[in-house]
């Protein structure tokens, strides 16, 4: 089981900040976290020359710090200790990496603003840089976890997700659905049709699924979800089925069985991370 003691929440003074603070309160209480750090980076180089004269006598650190402290007080009700950290760094990614290491952060909450113009704070760089779990929160996220989808490719790396799901299920009535996407081998398609191979491949996948779940020794109930990804990639197949399902959280490992470098991020995870998800995405490191 995974323990989450220290949480980082990246704020950028945009409309999604309130959602991030509210969700941080919910998840901190759910995980019984000890400390939550709300971080904002002031990029002074982005301030237009037109406003430099107006702001020369303004202590931005103090003004923004006061504003964020008020926001957190209004929307954070968890019992964990919390602190607002304000900094001025030309690179937000390097700042967040530094804070993750300095404060032994276990989980970083970032805003998923793919529905809006601009990329927001969530970027592929952070996915690679931060040596902690990442939870990307969209504006549509709800503060509840009744149904979890956990992705797996049956690899050793993908087992990590179950330490998180077990923690989230502990003491709560949560349905866990384990998602696997398989494809019919195309190299034999000139000789054997996918339609005829499909049932055999699906049967083989189900047998592998059963063996994988037994090895997990998972005490909570698990419902398998098996999708054939013949028409699209695994990430797209998951996204398509998510849109038609009642899901509160998607949990995936940072890499799968085909990733050779220990510092690399799996292509499926990266594609999901950069998608317009309406549910929170937890990437387990």
PDB file of C-alpha atoms in Angstrom:
ATOM      1  CA  UNK A   1       0.000   0.000   0.000  1.00  0.00           C
ATOM      2  CA  UNK A   2       1.252   3.477  -0.865  1.00  0.00           C
ATOM      3  CA  UNK A   3       1.472   6.260   1.714  1.00  0.00           C
ATOM      4  CA  UNK A   4       1.103   9.848   0.553  1.00  0.00           C
ATOM      5  CA  UNK A   5       2.380  12.226   3.228  1.00  0.00           C
ATOM      6  CA  UNK A   6       3.372  15.378   1.332  1.00  0.00           C
ATOM      7  CA  UNK A   7       1.362  16.931  -1.504  1.00  0.00           C
ATOM      8  CA  UNK A   8       2.299  19.779  -3.842  1.00  0.00           C
ATOM      9  CA  UNK A   9      -0.386  21.843  -5.595  1.00  0.00           C
ATOM     10  CA  UNK A  10       0.730  24.032  -8.510  1.00  0.00           C
ATOM     11  CA  UNK A  11      -1.329  27.254  -8.772  1.00  0.00           C
ATOM     12  CA  UNK A  12      -1.103  29.862 -11.536  1.00  0.00           C
ATOM     13  CA  UNK A  13      -3.791  32.453 -10.619  1.00  0.00           C
ATOM     14  CA  UNK A  14      -6.109  31.114 -13.318  1.00  0.00           C
ATOM     15  CA  UNK A  15      -9.732  29.978 -13.050  1.00  0.00           C
ATOM     16  CA  UNK A  16      -8.718  26.377 -12.295  1.00  0.00           C
ATOM     17  CA  UNK A  17      -6.963  27.308  -9.012  1.00  0.00           C
ATOM     18  CA  UNK A  18     -10.182  27.041  -6.990  1.00  0.00           C
ATOM     19  CA  UNK A  19     -10.834  23.537  -8.359  1.00  0.00           C
ATOM     20  CA  UNK A  20      -7.248  22.493  -7.544  1.00  0.00           C
ATOM     21  CA  UNK A  21      -7.530  23.735  -3.953  1.00  0.00           C
ATOM     22  CA  UNK A  22     -10.914  22.060  -3.457  1.00  0.00           C
ATOM     23  CA  UNK A  23      -9.693  18.763  -4.921  1.00  0.00           C
ATOM     24  CA  UNK A  24      -6.471  18.986  -2.883  1.00  0.00           C
ATOM     25  CA  UNK A  25      -8.606  19.284   0.250  1.00  0.00           C
ATOM     26  CA  UNK A  26     -10.620  16.222  -0.767  1.00  0.00           C
ATOM     27  CA  UNK A  27      -7.636  14.024  -1.701  1.00  0.00           C
ATOM     28  CA  UNK A  28      -5.531  15.123   1.300  1.00  0.00           C
ATOM     29  CA  UNK A  29      -8.323  14.073   3.662  1.00  0.00           C
ATOM     30  CA  UNK A  30      -8.914  10.850   1.746  1.00  0.00           C
ATOM     31  CA  UNK A  31      -5.226   9.901   1.855  1.00  0.00           C
ATOM     32  CA  UNK A  32      -4.664  11.287   5.365  1.00  0.00           C
ATOM     33  CA  UNK A  33      -1.789  13.419   4.073  1.00  0.00           C
ATOM     34  CA  UNK A  34       0.276  15.386   6.567  1.00  0.00           C
ATOM     35  CA  UNK A  35       1.380  18.440   4.567  1.00  0.00           C
ATOM     36  CA  UNK A  36       0.080  20.278   1.504  1.00  0.00           C
ATOM     37  CA  UNK A  37       2.209  22.926  -0.227  1.00  0.00           C
ATOM     38  CA  UNK A  38       0.478  25.387  -2.568  1.00  0.00           C
ATOM     39  CA  UNK A  39       3.087  26.724  -4.990  1.00  0.00           C
ATOM     40  CA  UNK A  40       2.946  29.735  -7.303  1.00  0.00           C
ATOM     41  CA  UNK A  41       5.770  31.000  -9.481  1.00  0.00           C
ATOM     42  CA  UNK A  42       5.784  34.688 -10.430  1.00  0.00           C
ATOM     43  CA  UNK A  43       7.207  35.114 -13.920  1.00  0.00           C
ATOM     44  CA  UNK A  44       8.208  38.763 -13.796  1.00  0.00           C
ATOM     45  CA  UNK A  45       9.755  38.604 -17.252  1.00  0.00           C
ATOM     46  CA  UNK A  46       6.237  38.107 -18.656  1.00  0.00           C
ATOM     47  CA  UNK A  47       5.036  41.426 -17.254  1.00  0.00           C
ATOM     48  CA  UNK A  48       4.641  43.885 -20.088  1.00  0.00           C
ATOM     49  CA  UNK A  49       6.795  47.015 -20.123  1.00  0.00           C
ATOM     50  CA  UNK A  50       3.525  48.949 -20.167  1.00  0.00           C
ATOM     51  CA  UNK A  51       2.858  47.878 -16.565  1.00  0.00           C
ATOM     52  CA  UNK A  52       6.385  47.888 -15.139  1.00  0.00           C
ATOM     53  CA  UNK A  53       6.057  51.514 -14.038  1.00  0.00           C
ATOM     54  CA  UNK A  54       2.736  50.827 -12.280  1.00  0.00           C
ATOM     55  CA  UNK A  55       4.125  47.787 -10.471  1.00  0.00           C
ATOM     56  CA  UNK A  56       7.554  49.081  -9.457  1.00  0.00           C
ATOM     57  CA  UNK A  57       6.374  49.968  -5.948  1.00  0.00           C
ATOM     58  CA  UNK A  58       4.194  46.857  -5.528  1.00  0.00           C
ATOM     59  CA  UNK A  59       5.470  43.884  -3.554  1.00  0.00           C
ATOM     60  CA  UNK A  60       4.091  41.166  -5.840  1.00  0.00           C
ATOM     61  CA  UNK A  61       5.223  38.338  -3.559  1.00  0.00           C
ATOM     62  CA  UNK A  62       3.218  39.781  -0.687  1.00  0.00           C
ATOM     63  CA  UNK A  63       0.133  40.700  -2.728  1.00  0.00           C
ATOM     64  CA  UNK A  64      -0.096  37.328  -4.501  1.00  0.00           C
ATOM     65  CA  UNK A  65       0.766  35.477  -1.295  1.00  0.00           C
ATOM     66  CA  UNK A  66      -2.087  37.218   0.547  1.00  0.00           C
ATOM     67  CA  UNK A  67      -4.516  36.446  -2.296  1.00  0.00           C
ATOM     68  CA  UNK A  68      -3.606  32.749  -2.407  1.00  0.00           C
ATOM     69  CA  UNK A  69      -3.685  32.402   1.377  1.00  0.00           C
ATOM     70  CA  UNK A  70      -7.242  33.763   1.337  1.00  0.00           C
ATOM     71  CA  UNK A  71      -8.216  31.355  -1.450  1.00  0.00           C
ATOM     72  CA  UNK A  72      -6.782  28.358   0.383  1.00  0.00           C
ATOM     73  CA  UNK A  73      -8.491  29.363   3.636  1.00  0.00           C
ATOM     74  CA  UNK A  74     -11.809  29.556   1.785  1.00  0.00           C
ATOM     75  CA  UNK A  75     -11.587  26.252  -0.099  1.00  0.00           C
ATOM     76  CA  UNK A  76      -9.267  23.936   1.881  1.00  0.00           C
ATOM     77  CA  UNK A  77     -10.893  22.159   4.821  1.00  0.00           C
ATOM     78  CA  UNK A  78      -8.709  19.039   5.230  1.00  0.00           C
ATOM     79  CA  UNK A  79      -6.938  18.423   8.531  1.00  0.00           C
ATOM     80  CA  UNK A  80      -3.471  18.423   6.904  1.00  0.00           C
ATOM     81  CA  UNK A  81      -1.030  21.248   7.519  1.00  0.00           C
ATOM     82  CA  UNK A  82      -0.782  23.637   4.577  1.00  0.00           C
ATOM     83  CA  UNK A  83       1.514  26.401   3.381  1.00  0.00           C
ATOM     84  CA  UNK A  84       1.596  28.800   0.409  1.00  0.00           C
ATOM     85  CA  UNK A  85       5.009  29.067  -1.278  1.00  0.00           C
ATOM     86  CA  UNK A  86       5.686  32.013  -3.621  1.00  0.00           C
ATOM     87  CA  UNK A  87       8.772  32.148  -5.816  1.00  0.00           C
ATOM     88  CA  UNK A  88      10.266  33.995  -8.802  1.00  0.00           C
ATOM     89  CA  UNK A  89      11.907  31.615 -11.227  1.00  0.00           C
ATOM     90  CA  UNK A  90      12.185  31.888 -15.007  1.00  0.00           C
ATOM     91  CA  UNK A  91      11.376  28.180 -15.299  1.00  0.00           C
ATOM     92  CA  UNK A  92       8.362  26.834 -13.423  1.00  0.00           C
ATOM     93  CA  UNK A  93       9.319  23.237 -14.214  1.00  0.00           C
ATOM     94  CA  UNK A  94      12.719  23.510 -12.509  1.00  0.00           C
ATOM     95  CA  UNK A  95      11.125  25.250  -9.508  1.00  0.00           C
ATOM     96  CA  UNK A  96       8.567  22.470  -9.066  1.00  0.00           C
ATOM     97  CA  UNK A  97      11.315  19.854  -9.401  1.00  0.00           C
ATOM     98  CA  UNK A  98      13.299  21.620  -6.658  1.00  0.00           C
ATOM     99  CA  UNK A  99      10.289  21.765  -4.313  1.00  0.00           C
ATOM    100  CA  UNK A 100       9.458  18.094  -4.946  1.00  0.00           C
ATOM    101  CA  UNK A 101      12.959  17.151  -3.845  1.00  0.00           C
ATOM    102  CA  UNK A 102      13.288  19.636  -0.966  1.00  0.00           C
ATOM    103  CA  UNK A 103       9.939  18.801   0.653  1.00  0.00           C
ATOM    104  CA  UNK A 104       9.945  15.054  -0.173  1.00  0.00           C
ATOM    105  CA  UNK A 105       6.735  15.415  -2.175  1.00  0.00           C
ATOM    106  CA  UNK A 106       4.844  12.179  -2.835  1.00  0.00           C
ATOM    107  CA  UNK A 107       2.090  13.585  -5.071  1.00  0.00           C
ATOM    108  CA  UNK A 108       1.892  16.708  -7.256  1.00  0.00           C
ATOM    109  CA  UNK A 109      -1.502  18.131  -8.275  1.00  0.00           C
ATOM    110  CA  UNK A 110      -1.496  19.983 -11.584  1.00  0.00           C
ATOM    111  CA  UNK A 111      -4.268  21.631 -13.544  1.00  0.00           C
ATOM    112  CA  UNK A 112      -5.284  19.932 -16.795  1.00  0.00           C
ATOM    113  CA  UNK A 113      -6.295  22.910 -18.923  1.00  0.00           C
ATOM    114  CA  UNK A 114      -6.289  21.250 -22.310  1.00  0.00           C
ATOM    115  CA  UNK A 115      -9.854  22.478 -22.910  1.00  0.00           C
ATOM    116  CA  UNK A 116      -8.627  26.060 -22.723  1.00  0.00           C
ATOM    117  CA  UNK A 117      -6.267  28.091 -24.868  1.00  0.00           C
ATOM    118  CA  UNK A 118      -2.643  27.592 -23.901  1.00  0.00           C
ATOM    119  CA  UNK A 119      -1.025  24.609 -22.259  1.00  0.00           C
ATOM    120  CA  UNK A 120      -1.244  25.713 -18.644  1.00  0.00           C
ATOM    121  CA  UNK A 121       1.170  24.280 -16.133  1.00  0.00           C
ATOM    122  CA  UNK A 122       0.740  20.694 -17.273  1.00  0.00           C
ATOM    123  CA  UNK A 123       3.452  19.743 -19.741  1.00  0.00           C
ATOM    124  CA  UNK A 124       5.306  16.699 -20.940  1.00  0.00           C
ATOM    125  CA  UNK A 125       8.399  18.178 -19.287  1.00  0.00           C
ATOM    126  CA  UNK A 126       6.844  17.890 -15.832  1.00  0.00           C
ATOM    127  CA  UNK A 127       5.792  14.335 -16.532  1.00  0.00           C
ATOM    128  CA  UNK A 128       9.454  13.456 -17.020  1.00  0.00           C
ATOM    129  CA  UNK A 129      11.060  15.830 -14.516  1.00  0.00           C
ATOM    130  CA  UNK A 130       9.082  15.236 -11.334  1.00  0.00           C
ATOM    131  CA  UNK A 131      10.164  12.205  -9.312  1.00  0.00           C
ATOM    132  CA  UNK A 132       6.795  11.834  -7.634  1.00  0.00           C
ATOM    133  CA  UNK A 133       3.298  10.752  -8.602  1.00  0.00           C
ATOM    134  CA  UNK A 134       1.343  13.288 -10.647  1.00  0.00           C
ATOM    135  CA  UNK A 135      -2.399  13.909 -10.451  1.00  0.00           C
ATOM    136  CA  UNK A 136      -3.735  16.029 -13.333  1.00  0.00           C
ATOM    137  CA  UNK A 137      -7.041  17.691 -12.439  1.00  0.00           C
ATOM    138  CA  UNK A 138      -9.469  19.002 -15.088  1.00  0.00           C
ATOM    139  CA  UNK A 139     -12.009  21.731 -14.315  1.00  0.00           C
ATOM    140  CA  UNK A 140     -14.805  19.142 -14.594  1.00  0.00           C
ATOM    141  CA  UNK A 141     -13.358  16.900 -11.848  1.00  0.00           C
ATOM    142  CA  UNK A 142     -15.699  15.919  -9.023  1.00  0.00           C
ATOM    143  CA  UNK A 143     -14.579  15.507  -5.429  1.00  0.00           C
ATOM    144  CA  UNK A 144     -15.556  11.866  -5.223  1.00  0.00           C
ATOM    145  CA  UNK A 145     -13.985   8.493  -5.987  1.00  0.00           C
ATOM    146  CA  UNK A 146     -16.590   5.765  -6.380  1.00  0.00           C
ATOM    147  CA  UNK A 147     -15.273   4.184  -9.594  1.00  0.00           C
ATOM    148  CA  UNK A 148     -11.583   3.863 -10.525  1.00  0.00           C
ATOM    149  CA  UNK A 149     -10.147   2.670 -13.813  1.00  0.00           C
ATOM    150  CA  UNK A 150      -6.602   1.275 -13.554  1.00  0.00           C
ATOM    151  CA  UNK A 151      -4.688   0.661 -16.766  1.00  0.00           C
ATOM    152  CA  UNK A 152      -2.342  -2.306 -17.149  1.00  0.00           C
ATOM    153  CA  UNK A 153      -0.308  -4.023 -19.856  1.00  0.00           C
ATOM    154  CA  UNK A 154       0.518  -6.930 -17.485  1.00  0.00           C
ATOM    155  CA  UNK A 155       4.085  -5.624 -17.036  1.00  0.00           C
ATOM    156  CA  UNK A 156       5.952  -5.360 -13.747  1.00  0.00           C
ATOM    157  CA  UNK A 157       5.865  -1.564 -13.996  1.00  0.00           C
ATOM    158  CA  UNK A 158       2.100  -1.497 -14.387  1.00  0.00           C
ATOM    159  CA  UNK A 159       1.700  -3.294 -11.045  1.00  0.00           C
ATOM    160  CA  UNK A 160       2.579  -0.029  -9.293  1.00  0.00           C
ATOM    161  CA  UNK A 161      -0.910   1.354  -9.899  1.00  0.00           C
ATOM    162  CA  UNK A 162      -2.439  -1.155  -7.504  1.00  0.00           C
ATOM    163  CA  UNK A 163      -0.565   0.259  -4.510  1.00  0.00           C
ATOM    164  CA  UNK A 164      -2.445   3.509  -5.186  1.00  0.00           C
ATOM    165  CA  UNK A 165      -5.844   1.962  -5.887  1.00  0.00           C
ATOM    166  CA  UNK A 166      -5.613  -0.142  -2.726  1.00  0.00           C
ATOM    167  CA  UNK A 167      -4.943   2.991  -0.678  1.00  0.00           C
ATOM    168  CA  UNK A 168      -7.907   4.790  -2.253  1.00  0.00           C
ATOM    169  CA  UNK A 169     -10.209   1.818  -1.670  1.00  0.00           C
ATOM    170  CA  UNK A 170      -9.195   1.379   1.961  1.00  0.00           C
ATOM    171  CA  UNK A 171     -12.223   1.985   4.180  1.00  0.00           C
ATOM    172  CA  UNK A 172     -14.388   3.080   1.241  1.00  0.00           C
ATOM    173  CA  UNK A 173     -16.863   1.438  -1.108  1.00  0.00           C
ATOM    174  CA  UNK A 174     -14.948   1.884  -4.375  1.00  0.00           C
ATOM    175  CA  UNK A 175     -15.342  -0.163  -7.543  1.00  0.00           C
ATOM    176  CA  UNK A 176     -12.027  -0.863  -9.291  1.00  0.00           C
ATOM    177  CA  UNK A 177     -12.062  -1.707 -12.985  1.00  0.00           C
ATOM    178  CA  UNK A 178      -8.765  -2.888 -14.463  1.00  0.00           C
ATOM    179  CA  UNK A 179      -8.389  -1.854 -18.101  1.00  0.00           C
ATOM    180  CA  UNK A 180      -6.332  -3.680 -20.719  1.00  0.00           C
ATOM    181  CA  UNK A 181      -6.239  -2.930 -24.448  1.00  0.00           C
ATOM    182  CA  UNK A 182      -5.098  -5.686 -26.793  1.00  0.00           C
ATOM    183  CA  UNK A 183      -4.633  -5.809 -30.546  1.00  0.00           C
ATOM    184  CA  UNK A 184      -4.819  -8.605 -33.093  1.00  0.00           C
ATOM    185  CA  UNK A 185      -1.368  -9.194 -34.686  1.00  0.00           C
ATOM    186  CA  UNK A 186      -1.391  -7.612 -38.151  1.00  0.00           C
ATOM    187  CA  UNK A 187       1.610  -9.483 -39.599  1.00  0.00           C
ATOM    188  CA  UNK A 188      -0.611 -12.501 -40.358  1.00  0.00           C
ATOM    189  CA  UNK A 189      -3.468 -10.482 -41.871  1.00  0.00           C
ATOM    190  CA  UNK A 190      -2.768 -11.554 -45.507  1.00  0.00           C
ATOM    191  CA  UNK A 191      -3.369 -15.143 -44.465  1.00  0.00           C
ATOM    192  CA  UNK A 192      -5.772 -14.980 -41.540  1.00  0.00           C
ATOM    193  CA  UNK A 193      -8.545 -12.409 -41.115  1.00  0.00           C
ATOM    194  CA  UNK A 194      -8.671 -10.349 -37.899  1.00  0.00           C
ATOM    195  CA  UNK A 195     -12.284 -11.471 -37.450  1.00  0.00           C
ATOM    196  CA  UNK A 196     -11.241 -15.122 -37.230  1.00  0.00           C
ATOM    197  CA  UNK A 197      -8.246 -14.391 -34.995  1.00  0.00           C
ATOM    198  CA  UNK A 198     -10.122 -12.054 -32.649  1.00  0.00           C
ATOM    199  CA  UNK A 199     -11.835 -14.679 -30.437  1.00  0.00           C
ATOM    200  CA  UNK A 200      -8.604 -16.685 -30.015  1.00  0.00           C
ATOM    201  CA  UNK A 201      -6.592 -13.595 -29.070  1.00  0.00           C
ATOM    202  CA  UNK A 202      -9.308 -12.429 -26.670  1.00  0.00           C
ATOM    203  CA  UNK A 203      -9.367 -15.836 -24.958  1.00  0.00           C
ATOM    204  CA  UNK A 204      -5.577 -15.741 -24.599  1.00  0.00           C
ATOM    205  CA  UNK A 205      -5.724 -12.208 -23.154  1.00  0.00           C
ATOM    206  CA  UNK A 206      -8.380 -13.225 -20.605  1.00  0.00           C
ATOM    207  CA  UNK A 207      -6.186 -16.112 -19.443  1.00  0.00           C
ATOM    208  CA  UNK A 208      -3.230 -13.727 -19.042  1.00  0.00           C
ATOM    209  CA  UNK A 209      -5.504 -11.309 -17.193  1.00  0.00           C
ATOM    210  CA  UNK A 210      -6.566 -13.998 -14.696  1.00  0.00           C
ATOM    211  CA  UNK A 211      -2.947 -15.001 -14.033  1.00  0.00           C
ATOM    212  CA  UNK A 212      -1.915 -11.370 -13.596  1.00  0.00           C
ATOM    213  CA  UNK A 213      -4.682 -10.674 -11.070  1.00  0.00           C
ATOM    214  CA  UNK A 214      -3.859 -13.821  -9.074  1.00  0.00           C
ATOM    215  CA  UNK A 215      -0.204 -12.778  -8.837  1.00  0.00           C
ATOM    216  CA  UNK A 216      -1.259  -9.376  -7.506  1.00  0.00           C
ATOM    217  CA  UNK A 217      -2.813 -11.027  -4.466  1.00  0.00           C
ATOM    218  CA  UNK A 218      -5.299  -8.162  -4.401  1.00  0.00           C
ATOM    219  CA  UNK A 219      -7.833  -8.481  -1.625  1.00  0.00           C
ATOM    220  CA  UNK A 220     -10.388  -5.984  -2.980  1.00  0.00           C
ATOM    221  CA  UNK A 221     -12.860  -6.878  -5.727  1.00  0.00           C
ATOM    222  CA  UNK A 222     -11.647  -6.194  -9.280  1.00  0.00           C
ATOM    223  CA  UNK A 223     -13.668  -6.041 -12.465  1.00  0.00           C
ATOM    224  CA  UNK A 224     -11.666  -6.616 -15.674  1.00  0.00           C
ATOM    225  CA  UNK A 225     -12.296  -4.385 -18.700  1.00  0.00           C
ATOM    226  CA  UNK A 226     -10.807  -5.714 -21.934  1.00  0.00           C
ATOM    227  CA  UNK A 227     -10.900  -3.639 -25.128  1.00  0.00           C
ATOM    228  CA  UNK A 228      -9.652  -4.560 -28.584  1.00  0.00           C
ATOM    229  CA  UNK A 229      -7.542  -1.716 -29.963  1.00  0.00           C
ATOM    230  CA  UNK A 230      -7.440  -2.812 -33.559  1.00  0.00           C
ATOM    231  CA  UNK A 231      -8.915   0.426 -34.869  1.00  0.00           C
ATOM    232  CA  UNK A 232      -6.868   2.829 -32.746  1.00  0.00           C
ATOM    233  CA  UNK A 233      -4.067   3.043 -30.230  1.00  0.00           C
ATOM    234  CA  UNK A 234      -4.473   2.003 -26.602  1.00  0.00           C
ATOM    235  CA  UNK A 235      -4.767   5.578 -25.301  1.00  0.00           C
ATOM    236  CA  UNK A 236      -7.454   6.493 -27.828  1.00  0.00           C
ATOM    237  CA  UNK A 237      -9.375   3.312 -27.024  1.00  0.00           C
ATOM    238  CA  UNK A 238      -9.314   4.131 -23.304  1.00  0.00           C
ATOM    239  CA  UNK A 239     -10.391   7.734 -23.970  1.00  0.00           C
ATOM    240  CA  UNK A 240     -13.263   6.660 -26.210  1.00  0.00           C
ATOM    241  CA  UNK A 241     -14.624   4.268 -23.585  1.00  0.00           C
ATOM    242  CA  UNK A 242     -14.081   6.725 -20.725  1.00  0.00           C
ATOM    243  CA  UNK A 243     -16.427   9.224 -22.362  1.00  0.00           C
ATOM    244  CA  UNK A 244     -19.294   6.731 -22.187  1.00  0.00           C
ATOM    245  CA  UNK A 245     -18.639   5.568 -18.624  1.00  0.00           C
ATOM    246  CA  UNK A 246     -19.098   6.810 -15.082  1.00  0.00           C
ATOM    247  CA  UNK A 247     -15.487   7.046 -13.932  1.00  0.00           C
ATOM    248  CA  UNK A 248     -14.077   9.265 -11.178  1.00  0.00           C
ATOM    249  CA  UNK A 249     -10.351   8.557 -11.566  1.00  0.00           C
ATOM    250  CA  UNK A 250      -7.992   6.986 -14.096  1.00  0.00           C
ATOM    251  CA  UNK A 251      -4.736   5.542 -12.701  1.00  0.00           C
ATOM    252  CA  UNK A 252      -1.822   4.517 -14.932  1.00  0.00           C
ATOM    253  CA  UNK A 253       1.869   3.756 -14.494  1.00  0.00           C
ATOM    254  CA  UNK A 254       4.427   6.211 -15.877  1.00  0.00           C
ATOM    255  CA  UNK A 255       5.792   3.476 -18.128  1.00  0.00           C
ATOM    256  CA  UNK A 256       4.847   0.044 -19.357  1.00  0.00           C
ATOM    257  CA  UNK A 257       6.512  -3.104 -20.534  1.00  0.00           C
ATOM    258  CA  UNK A 258       8.011  -1.640 -23.708  1.00  0.00           C
ATOM    259  CA  UNK A 259       9.962   1.193 -22.080  1.00  0.00           C
ATOM    260  CA  UNK A 260      13.679   0.491 -21.891  1.00  0.00           C
ATOM    261  CA  UNK A 261      15.004   3.566 -20.092  1.00  0.00           C
ATOM    262  CA  UNK A 262      14.142   3.919 -16.378  1.00  0.00           C
ATOM    263  CA  UNK A 263      13.733   7.676 -16.968  1.00  0.00           C
ATOM    264  CA  UNK A 264      11.444   7.393 -19.989  1.00  0.00           C
ATOM    265  CA  UNK A 265       7.688   7.830 -20.008  1.00  0.00           C
ATOM    266  CA  UNK A 266       5.449   5.350 -21.799  1.00  0.00           C
ATOM    267  CA  UNK A 267       3.771   6.560 -24.983  1.00  0.00           C
ATOM    268  CA  UNK A 268       0.282   5.551 -23.805  1.00  0.00           C
ATOM    269  CA  UNK A 269       0.714   7.427 -20.518  1.00  0.00           C
ATOM    270  CA  UNK A 270       2.045  10.516 -22.288  1.00  0.00           C
ATOM    271  CA  UNK A 271      -0.839  10.496 -24.749  1.00  0.00           C
ATOM    272  CA  UNK A 272      -3.373  10.248 -21.928  1.00  0.00           C
ATOM    273  CA  UNK A 273      -1.556  12.985 -19.992  1.00  0.00           C
ATOM    274  CA  UNK A 274      -1.795  15.343 -22.969  1.00  0.00           C
ATOM    275  CA  UNK A 275      -5.462  14.601 -23.681  1.00  0.00           C
ATOM    276  CA  UNK A 276      -8.704  16.438 -22.955  1.00  0.00           C
ATOM    277  CA  UNK A 277      -9.687  14.221 -20.047  1.00  0.00           C
ATOM    278  CA  UNK A 278     -12.781  15.088 -18.012  1.00  0.00           C
ATOM    279  CA  UNK A 279     -11.623  12.918 -15.096  1.00  0.00           C
ATOM    280  CA  UNK A 280      -8.482  13.205 -12.948  1.00  0.00           C
ATOM    281  CA  UNK A 281      -5.488  11.238 -14.214  1.00  0.00           C
ATOM    282  CA  UNK A 282      -3.092   9.788 -11.624  1.00  0.00           C
ATOM    283  CA  UNK A 283       0.328   8.845 -13.039  1.00  0.00           C
ATOM    284  CA  UNK A 284       2.189   6.513 -10.678  1.00  0.00           C
ATOM    285  CA  UNK A 285       5.991   6.854 -10.618  1.00  0.00           C
TER     286      UNK A 285
END
